Tab-separated table of C-alpha atoms and ligand atoms in Angstrom:
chain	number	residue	atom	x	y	z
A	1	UNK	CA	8.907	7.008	4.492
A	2	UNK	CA	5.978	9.540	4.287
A	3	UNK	CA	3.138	7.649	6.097
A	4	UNK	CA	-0.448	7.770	5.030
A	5	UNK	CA	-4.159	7.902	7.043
A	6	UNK	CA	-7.036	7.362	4.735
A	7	UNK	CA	-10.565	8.276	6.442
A	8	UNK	CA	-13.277	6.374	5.175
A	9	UNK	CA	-16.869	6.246	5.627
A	10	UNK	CA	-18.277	3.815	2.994
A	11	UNK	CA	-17.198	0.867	0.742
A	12	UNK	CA	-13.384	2.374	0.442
A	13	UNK	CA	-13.089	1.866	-3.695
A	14	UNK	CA	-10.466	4.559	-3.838
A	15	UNK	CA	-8.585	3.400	-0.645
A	16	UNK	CA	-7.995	0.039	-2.462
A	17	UNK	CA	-6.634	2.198	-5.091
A	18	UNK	CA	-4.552	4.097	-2.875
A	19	UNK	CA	-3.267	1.386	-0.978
A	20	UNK	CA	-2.497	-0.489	-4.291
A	21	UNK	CA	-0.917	2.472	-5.545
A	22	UNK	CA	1.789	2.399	-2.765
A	23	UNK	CA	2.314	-1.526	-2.266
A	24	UNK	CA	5.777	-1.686	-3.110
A	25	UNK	CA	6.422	2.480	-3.042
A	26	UNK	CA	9.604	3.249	-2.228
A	27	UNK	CA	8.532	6.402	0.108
A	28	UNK	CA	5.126	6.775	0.602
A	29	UNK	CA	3.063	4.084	2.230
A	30	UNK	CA	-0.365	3.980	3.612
A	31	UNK	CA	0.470	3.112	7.321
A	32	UNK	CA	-3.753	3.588	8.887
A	33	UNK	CA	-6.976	3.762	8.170
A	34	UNK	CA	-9.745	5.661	10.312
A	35	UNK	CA	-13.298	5.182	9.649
A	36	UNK	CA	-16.315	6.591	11.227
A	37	UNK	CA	-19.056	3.610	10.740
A	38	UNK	CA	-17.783	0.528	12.844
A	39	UNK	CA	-19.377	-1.857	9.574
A	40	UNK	CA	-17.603	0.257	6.466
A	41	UNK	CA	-16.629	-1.870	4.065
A	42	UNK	CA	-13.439	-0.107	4.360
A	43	UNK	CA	-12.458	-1.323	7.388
A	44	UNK	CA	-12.815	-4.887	5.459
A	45	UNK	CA	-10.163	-3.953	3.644
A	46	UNK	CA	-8.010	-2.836	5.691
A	47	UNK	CA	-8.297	-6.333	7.853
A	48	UNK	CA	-7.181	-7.890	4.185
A	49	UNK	CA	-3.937	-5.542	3.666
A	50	UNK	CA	-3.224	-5.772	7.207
A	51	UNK	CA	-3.027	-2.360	7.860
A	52	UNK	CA	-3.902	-0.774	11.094
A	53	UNK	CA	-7.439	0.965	11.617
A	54	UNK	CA	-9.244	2.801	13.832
A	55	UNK	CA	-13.294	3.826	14.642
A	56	UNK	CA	-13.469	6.812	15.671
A	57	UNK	CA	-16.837	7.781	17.799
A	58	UNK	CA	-18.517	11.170	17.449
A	59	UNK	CA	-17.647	12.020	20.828
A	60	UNK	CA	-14.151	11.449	20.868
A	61	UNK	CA	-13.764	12.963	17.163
A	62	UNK	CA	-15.271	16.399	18.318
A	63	UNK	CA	-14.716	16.468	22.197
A	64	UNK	CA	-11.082	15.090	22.435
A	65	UNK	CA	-7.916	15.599	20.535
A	66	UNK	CA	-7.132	11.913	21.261
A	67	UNK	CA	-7.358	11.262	17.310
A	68	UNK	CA	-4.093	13.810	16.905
A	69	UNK	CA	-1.657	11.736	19.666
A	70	UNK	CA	-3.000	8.374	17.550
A	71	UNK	CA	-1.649	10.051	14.661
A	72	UNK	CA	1.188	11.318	15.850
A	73	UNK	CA	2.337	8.143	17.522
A	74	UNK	CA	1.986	6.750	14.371
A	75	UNK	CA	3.953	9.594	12.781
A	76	UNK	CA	1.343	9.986	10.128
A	77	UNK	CA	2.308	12.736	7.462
A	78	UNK	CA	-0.764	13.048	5.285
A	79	UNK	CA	-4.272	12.388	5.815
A	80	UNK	CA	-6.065	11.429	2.726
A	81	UNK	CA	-10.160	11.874	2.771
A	82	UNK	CA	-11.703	9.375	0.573
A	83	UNK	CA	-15.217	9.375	0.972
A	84	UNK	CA	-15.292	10.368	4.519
A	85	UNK	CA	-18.748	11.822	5.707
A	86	UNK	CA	-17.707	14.013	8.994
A	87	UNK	CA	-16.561	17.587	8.944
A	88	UNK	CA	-13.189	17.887	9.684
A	89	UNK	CA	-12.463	19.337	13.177
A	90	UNK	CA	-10.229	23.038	13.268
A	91	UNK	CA	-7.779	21.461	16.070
A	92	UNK	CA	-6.996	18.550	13.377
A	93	UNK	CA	-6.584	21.123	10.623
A	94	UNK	CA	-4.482	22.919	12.500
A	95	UNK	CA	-2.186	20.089	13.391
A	96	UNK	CA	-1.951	19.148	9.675
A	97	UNK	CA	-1.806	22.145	8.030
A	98	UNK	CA	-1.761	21.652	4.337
A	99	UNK	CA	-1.576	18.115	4.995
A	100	UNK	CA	-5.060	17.028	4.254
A	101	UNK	CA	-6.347	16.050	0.914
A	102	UNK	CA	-9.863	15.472	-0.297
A	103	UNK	CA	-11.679	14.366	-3.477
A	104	UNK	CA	-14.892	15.425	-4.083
A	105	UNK	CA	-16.867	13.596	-7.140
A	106	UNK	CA	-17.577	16.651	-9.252
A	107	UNK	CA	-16.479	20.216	-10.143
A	108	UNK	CA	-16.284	22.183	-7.088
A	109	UNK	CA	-17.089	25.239	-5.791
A	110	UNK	CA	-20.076	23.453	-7.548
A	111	UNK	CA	-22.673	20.884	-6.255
A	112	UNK	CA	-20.278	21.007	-2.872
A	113	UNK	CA	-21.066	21.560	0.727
A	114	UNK	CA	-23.198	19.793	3.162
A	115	UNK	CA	-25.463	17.564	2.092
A	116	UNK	CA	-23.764	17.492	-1.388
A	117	UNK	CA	-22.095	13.594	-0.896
A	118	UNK	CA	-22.594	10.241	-2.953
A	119	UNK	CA	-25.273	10.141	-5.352
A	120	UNK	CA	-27.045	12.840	-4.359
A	121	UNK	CA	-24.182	15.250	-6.153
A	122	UNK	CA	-24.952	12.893	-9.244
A	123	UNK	CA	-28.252	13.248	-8.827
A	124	UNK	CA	-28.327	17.232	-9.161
A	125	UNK	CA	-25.660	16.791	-11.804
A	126	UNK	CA	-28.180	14.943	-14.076
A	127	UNK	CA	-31.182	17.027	-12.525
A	128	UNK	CA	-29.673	20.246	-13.758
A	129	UNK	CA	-28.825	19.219	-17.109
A	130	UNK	CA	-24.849	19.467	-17.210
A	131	UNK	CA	-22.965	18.347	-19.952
A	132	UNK	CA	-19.716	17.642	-17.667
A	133	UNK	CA	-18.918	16.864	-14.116
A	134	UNK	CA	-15.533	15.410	-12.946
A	135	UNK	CA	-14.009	15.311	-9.922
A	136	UNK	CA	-11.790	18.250	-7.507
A	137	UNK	CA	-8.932	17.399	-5.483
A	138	UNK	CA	-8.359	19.704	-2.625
A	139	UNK	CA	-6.870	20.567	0.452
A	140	UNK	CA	-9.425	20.782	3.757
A	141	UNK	CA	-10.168	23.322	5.324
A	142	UNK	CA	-12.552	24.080	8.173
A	143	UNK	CA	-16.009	24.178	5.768
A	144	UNK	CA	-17.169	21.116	3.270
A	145	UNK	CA	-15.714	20.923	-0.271
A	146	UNK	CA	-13.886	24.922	0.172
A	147	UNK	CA	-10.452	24.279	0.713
A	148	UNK	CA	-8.023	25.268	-2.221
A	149	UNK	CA	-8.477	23.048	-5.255
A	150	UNK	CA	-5.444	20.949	-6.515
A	151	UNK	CA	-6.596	19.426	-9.498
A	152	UNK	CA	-9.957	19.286	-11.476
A	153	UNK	CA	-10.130	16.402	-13.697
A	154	UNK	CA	-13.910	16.776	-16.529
A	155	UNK	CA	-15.582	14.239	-17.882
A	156	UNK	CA	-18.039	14.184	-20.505
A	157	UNK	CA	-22.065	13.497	-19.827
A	158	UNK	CA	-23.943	12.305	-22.461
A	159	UNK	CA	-28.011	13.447	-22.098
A	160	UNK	CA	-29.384	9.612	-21.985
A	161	UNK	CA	-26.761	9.355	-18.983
A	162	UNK	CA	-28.350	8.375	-15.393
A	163	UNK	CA	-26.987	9.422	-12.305
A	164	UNK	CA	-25.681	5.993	-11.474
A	165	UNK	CA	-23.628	6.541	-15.319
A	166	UNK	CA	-22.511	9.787	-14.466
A	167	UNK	CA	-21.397	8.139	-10.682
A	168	UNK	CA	-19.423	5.154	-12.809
A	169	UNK	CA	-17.786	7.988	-15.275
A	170	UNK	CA	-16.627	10.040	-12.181
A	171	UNK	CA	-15.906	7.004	-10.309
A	172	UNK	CA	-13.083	6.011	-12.869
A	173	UNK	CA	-11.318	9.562	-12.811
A	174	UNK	CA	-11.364	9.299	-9.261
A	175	UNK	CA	-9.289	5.698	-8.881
A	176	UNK	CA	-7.295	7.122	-12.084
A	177	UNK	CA	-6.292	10.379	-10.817
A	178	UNK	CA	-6.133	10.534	-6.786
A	179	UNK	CA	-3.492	8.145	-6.219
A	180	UNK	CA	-1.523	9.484	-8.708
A	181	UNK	CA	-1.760	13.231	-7.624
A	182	UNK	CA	-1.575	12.156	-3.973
A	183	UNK	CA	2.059	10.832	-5.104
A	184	UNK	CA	2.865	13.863	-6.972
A	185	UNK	CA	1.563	16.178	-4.001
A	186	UNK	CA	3.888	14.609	-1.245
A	187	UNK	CA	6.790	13.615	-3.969
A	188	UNK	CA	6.913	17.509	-4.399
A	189	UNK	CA	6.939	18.147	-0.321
A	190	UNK	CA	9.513	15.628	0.319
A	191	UNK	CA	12.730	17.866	-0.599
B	1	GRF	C1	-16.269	8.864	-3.836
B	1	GRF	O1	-17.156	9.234	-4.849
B	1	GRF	C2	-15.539	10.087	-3.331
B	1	GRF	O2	-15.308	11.050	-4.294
B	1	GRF	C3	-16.513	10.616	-2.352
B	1	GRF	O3	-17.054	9.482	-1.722
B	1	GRF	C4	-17.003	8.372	-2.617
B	1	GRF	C5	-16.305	7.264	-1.926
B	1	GRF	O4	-16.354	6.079	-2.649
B	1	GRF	N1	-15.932	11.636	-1.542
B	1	GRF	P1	-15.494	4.828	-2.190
B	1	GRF	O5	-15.875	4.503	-0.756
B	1	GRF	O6	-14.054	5.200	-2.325
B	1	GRF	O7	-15.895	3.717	-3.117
């Protein structure tokens, strides 16, 4: 089995998505989750799948490697972002190199960075007039949103669209796409 950590910050949409992807998967399963915010709505669901969780606190997230023997102890293969607000450290890039995936709600190396998360990337979407956005899957490196793309997926937006349209649009791509390519990524390492 290639074992799964999805970090989480918010309401954890796409981690139902992921964990419902790989219910009954014969070699992938999502085995943790790790959020930041002690009240995410993620962590709610993993209490519902019973799957093991952690909080993670600033301090021990940027002053201790105590995250990496967690995640080894687990044997934890892949770390999936989804929707997870802190900046990756370089000691846990390092000890999964290659190994962590984000997705980023819209066409990167545009409206990416810091600062550039939730509706505020719909926001300058819509403020700039574009007629697409989508989302990027990519691997993490050490700065926001740069690591080497995977897969861009467009959708359409029409003028009369609001942010919170565009966000819905994107939103569906994103619970279409990342489980799927998350299977197809590790399927492919797994010789
Ligand atoms: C998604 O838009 C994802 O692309 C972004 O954060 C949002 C998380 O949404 N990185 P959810 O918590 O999965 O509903």
């Amino acid at each position: 089995m290639k074992k799964l950590a999805i970090f989480a910050s918010g309401t954890g949409s796409n981690a139902q998505k992921i964990i419902d992807h790989f219910q009954h998967h014969d070699h992938i399963e999502v085995s943790l989750i790790v959020s930041n915010k002690p009240k995410a709505g993620v962590l709610e669901i993993a209490q519902k799948e019973d799957i093991p969780f952690i909080v993670l606190s600033r301090e021990s997230f940027y002053k201790t490697h105590q995250l990496v023997k967690q995640l080894q102890t687990r044997q934890i293969d892949f770390i999936i972002l989804a929707g997870f607000l802190w900046l990756v450290p370089d000691y846990l890039i390092r000890s999964f190199p290659n190994k962590i995936i984000n997705i980023h709600p819209a066409l990167l190396p545009n409206y990416g960075g810091k600062g550039m998360y939730g509706m505020h990337v719909h926001e300058a979407v819509k403020k700039n007039k574009e007629t697409i956005s989508g989302i990027t899957i990519h691997y993490v490196n050490e700065n926001y949103d740069e690591g080497q793309i995977i897969k861009q997926v467009t959708c359409e937006i029409n003028p009369n669209d609001s942010a919170l349209d565009i966000r819905n649009k994107v939103l569906v791509l994103e619970h279409d796409h990342y489980p799927r390519v998350i299977e197809e990524l590790i399927t492919s390492h797994s010789f």
